[in-house]
Amino acid sequence: MSSKSSNKLVNPQAREAMDRFKMEAASQVGVTLNNGYNGELTSKQAGSIGGQMVKKMIEAYENGIQ
């Protein structure tokens, strides 16, 4: 396994939608994101955003299979 990190999307055209999704999740947990680099975020803030995104993806999946 490579030590090089990758965040490539399967569908590169989805980047804009993912960026909107990330901004929405950040807003929901009270974190302000800038467009572009957000290296000043704490681990707690970044984790809150990622957790919110996962929660919303699970909800969407569960609603889709009902």
JSON list of C-alpha atoms in Angstrom, two decimals:
[
{"chain": "A", "resi": 1, "resn": "MET", "atom": "CA", "xyz": [0.00, 0.00, 0.00]},
{"chain": "A", "resi": 2, "resn": "SER", "atom": "CA", "xyz": [1.30, 3.42, -0.92]},
{"chain": "A", "resi": 3, "resn": "SER", "atom": "CA", "xyz": [1.84, 6.07, 1.71]},
{"chain": "A", "resi": 4, "resn": "LYS", "atom": "CA", "xyz": [0.65, 8.66, -0.80]},
{"chain": "A", "resi": 5, "resn": "SER", "atom": "CA", "xyz": [-2.87, 9.90, 0.02]},
{"chain": "A", "resi": 6, "resn": "SER", "atom": "CA", "xyz": [-5.51, 10.06, -2.68]},
{"chain": "A", "resi": 7, "resn": "ASN", "atom": "CA", "xyz": [-8.94, 11.63, -2.67]},
{"chain": "A", "resi": 8, "resn": "LYS", "atom": "CA", "xyz": [-9.76, 11.05, -6.32]},
{"chain": "A", "resi": 9, "resn": "LEU", "atom": "CA", "xyz": [-13.43, 10.59, -7.10]},
{"chain": "A", "resi": 10, "resn": "VAL", "atom": "CA", "xyz": [-14.59, 7.77, -9.36]},
{"chain": "A", "resi": 11, "resn": "ASN", "atom": "CA", "xyz": [-16.50, 10.40, -11.33]},
{"chain": "A", "resi": 12, "resn": "PRO", "atom": "CA", "xyz": [-14.37, 13.57, -11.56]},
{"chain": "A", "resi": 13, "resn": "GLN", "atom": "CA", "xyz": [-17.45, 15.62, -12.51]},
{"chain": "A", "resi": 14, "resn": "ALA", "atom": "CA", "xyz": [-18.82, 14.91, -9.02]},
{"chain": "A", "resi": 15, "resn": "ARG", "atom": "CA", "xyz": [-16.24, 17.23, -7.42]},
{"chain": "A", "resi": 16, "resn": "GLU", "atom": "CA", "xyz": [-18.58, 20.24, -7.41]},
{"chain": "A", "resi": 17, "resn": "ALA", "atom": "CA", "xyz": [-21.42, 18.25, -5.82]},
{"chain": "A", "resi": 18, "resn": "MET", "atom": "CA", "xyz": [-19.08, 16.83, -3.18]},
{"chain": "A", "resi": 19, "resn": "ASP", "atom": "CA", "xyz": [-17.78, 20.32, -2.39]},
{"chain": "A", "resi": 20, "resn": "ARG", "atom": "CA", "xyz": [-21.37, 21.57, -1.92]},
{"chain": "A", "resi": 21, "resn": "PHE", "atom": "CA", "xyz": [-22.14, 18.52, 0.24]},
{"chain": "A", "resi": 22, "resn": "LYS", "atom": "CA", "xyz": [-19.07, 19.21, 2.39]},
{"chain": "A", "resi": 23, "resn": "MET", "atom": "CA", "xyz": [-20.02, 22.89, 2.83]},
{"chain": "A", "resi": 24, "resn": "GLU", "atom": "CA", "xyz": [-23.57, 21.91, 3.81]},
{"chain": "A", "resi": 25, "resn": "ALA", "atom": "CA", "xyz": [-22.30, 19.37, 6.36]},
{"chain": "A", "resi": 26, "resn": "ALA", "atom": "CA", "xyz": [-19.89, 21.94, 7.80]},
{"chain": "A", "resi": 27, "resn": "SER", "atom": "CA", "xyz": [-22.69, 24.45, 8.17]},
{"chain": "A", "resi": 28, "resn": "GLN", "atom": "CA", "xyz": [-24.85, 21.87, 9.96]},
{"chain": "A", "resi": 29, "resn": "VAL", "atom": "CA", "xyz": [-22.17, 21.25, 12.59]},
{"chain": "A", "resi": 30, "resn": "GLY", "atom": "CA", "xyz": [-21.28, 24.96, 12.96]},
{"chain": "A", "resi": 31, "resn": "VAL", "atom": "CA", "xyz": [-17.91, 24.95, 11.19]},
{"chain": "A", "resi": 32, "resn": "THR", "atom": "CA", "xyz": [-17.04, 27.66, 8.67]},
{"chain": "A", "resi": 33, "resn": "LEU", "atom": "CA", "xyz": [-15.17, 26.42, 5.60]},
{"chain": "A", "resi": 34, "resn": "ASN", "atom": "CA", "xyz": [-13.31, 28.49, 3.04]},
{"chain": "A", "resi": 35, "resn": "ASN", "atom": "CA", "xyz": [-13.26, 27.59, -0.63]},
{"chain": "A", "resi": 36, "resn": "GLY", "atom": "CA", "xyz": [-10.04, 25.72, -1.22]},
{"chain": "A", "resi": 37, "resn": "TYR", "atom": "CA", "xyz": [-7.56, 24.83, 1.50]},
{"chain": "A", "resi": 38, "resn": "ASN", "atom": "CA", "xyz": [-8.82, 24.59, 5.10]},
{"chain": "A", "resi": 39, "resn": "GLY", "atom": "CA", "xyz": [-5.65, 23.53, 6.89]},
{"chain": "A", "resi": 40, "resn": "GLU", "atom": "CA", "xyz": [-6.47, 25.63, 9.94]},
{"chain": "A", "resi": 41, "resn": "LEU", "atom": "CA", "xyz": [-9.31, 23.27, 10.96]},
{"chain": "A", "resi": 42, "resn": "THR", "atom": "CA", "xyz": [-8.82, 21.28, 14.12]},
{"chain": "A", "resi": 43, "resn": "SER", "atom": "CA", "xyz": [-9.07, 17.49, 13.99]},
{"chain": "A", "resi": 44, "resn": "LYS", "atom": "CA", "xyz": [-12.32, 17.77, 15.94]},
{"chain": "A", "resi": 45, "resn": "GLN", "atom": "CA", "xyz": [-13.82, 20.15, 13.38]},
{"chain": "A", "resi": 46, "resn": "ALA", "atom": "CA", "xyz": [-12.73, 18.04, 10.41]},
{"chain": "A", "resi": 47, "resn": "GLY", "atom": "CA", "xyz": [-14.04, 14.91, 12.11]},
{"chain": "A", "resi": 48, "resn": "SER", "atom": "CA", "xyz": [-17.37, 16.56, 12.80]},
{"chain": "A", "resi": 49, "resn": "ILE", "atom": "CA", "xyz": [-17.74, 17.47, 9.13]},
{"chain": "A", "resi": 50, "resn": "GLY", "atom": "CA", "xyz": [-16.78, 13.98, 7.97]},
{"chain": "A", "resi": 51, "resn": "GLY", "atom": "CA", "xyz": [-19.09, 12.38, 10.52]},
{"chain": "A", "resi": 52, "resn": "GLN", "atom": "CA", "xyz": [-22.00, 14.54, 9.39]},
{"chain": "A", "resi": 53, "resn": "MET", "atom": "CA", "xyz": [-21.32, 13.61, 5.76]},
{"chain": "A", "resi": 54, "resn": "VAL", "atom": "CA", "xyz": [-21.33, 9.89, 6.61]},
{"chain": "A", "resi": 55, "resn": "LYS", "atom": "CA", "xyz": [-24.54, 10.29, 8.63]},
{"chain": "A", "resi": 56, "resn": "LYS", "atom": "CA", "xyz": [-26.26, 11.97, 5.67]},
{"chain": "A", "resi": 57, "resn": "MET", "atom": "CA", "xyz": [-25.00, 9.32, 3.22]},
{"chain": "A", "resi": 58, "resn": "ILE", "atom": "CA", "xyz": [-26.33, 6.52, 5.45]},
{"chain": "A", "resi": 59, "resn": "GLU", "atom": "CA", "xyz": [-29.69, 8.29, 5.76]},
{"chain": "A", "resi": 60, "resn": "ALA", "atom": "CA", "xyz": [-29.88, 8.68, 1.97]},
{"chain": "A", "resi": 61, "resn": "TYR", "atom": "CA", "xyz": [-29.05, 5.01, 1.47]},
{"chain": "A", "resi": 62, "resn": "GLU", "atom": "CA", "xyz": [-31.62, 3.87, 4.03]},
{"chain": "A", "resi": 63, "resn": "ASN", "atom": "CA", "xyz": [-34.30, 6.07, 2.46]},
{"chain": "A", "resi": 64, "resn": "GLY", "atom": "CA", "xyz": [-33.43, 4.70, -0.97]},
{"chain": "A", "resi": 65, "resn": "ILE", "atom": "CA", "xyz": [-33.88, 1.05, -0.01]},
{"chain": "A", "resi": 66, "resn": "GLN", "atom": "CA", "xyz": [-37.27, 1.49, 1.64]}
]
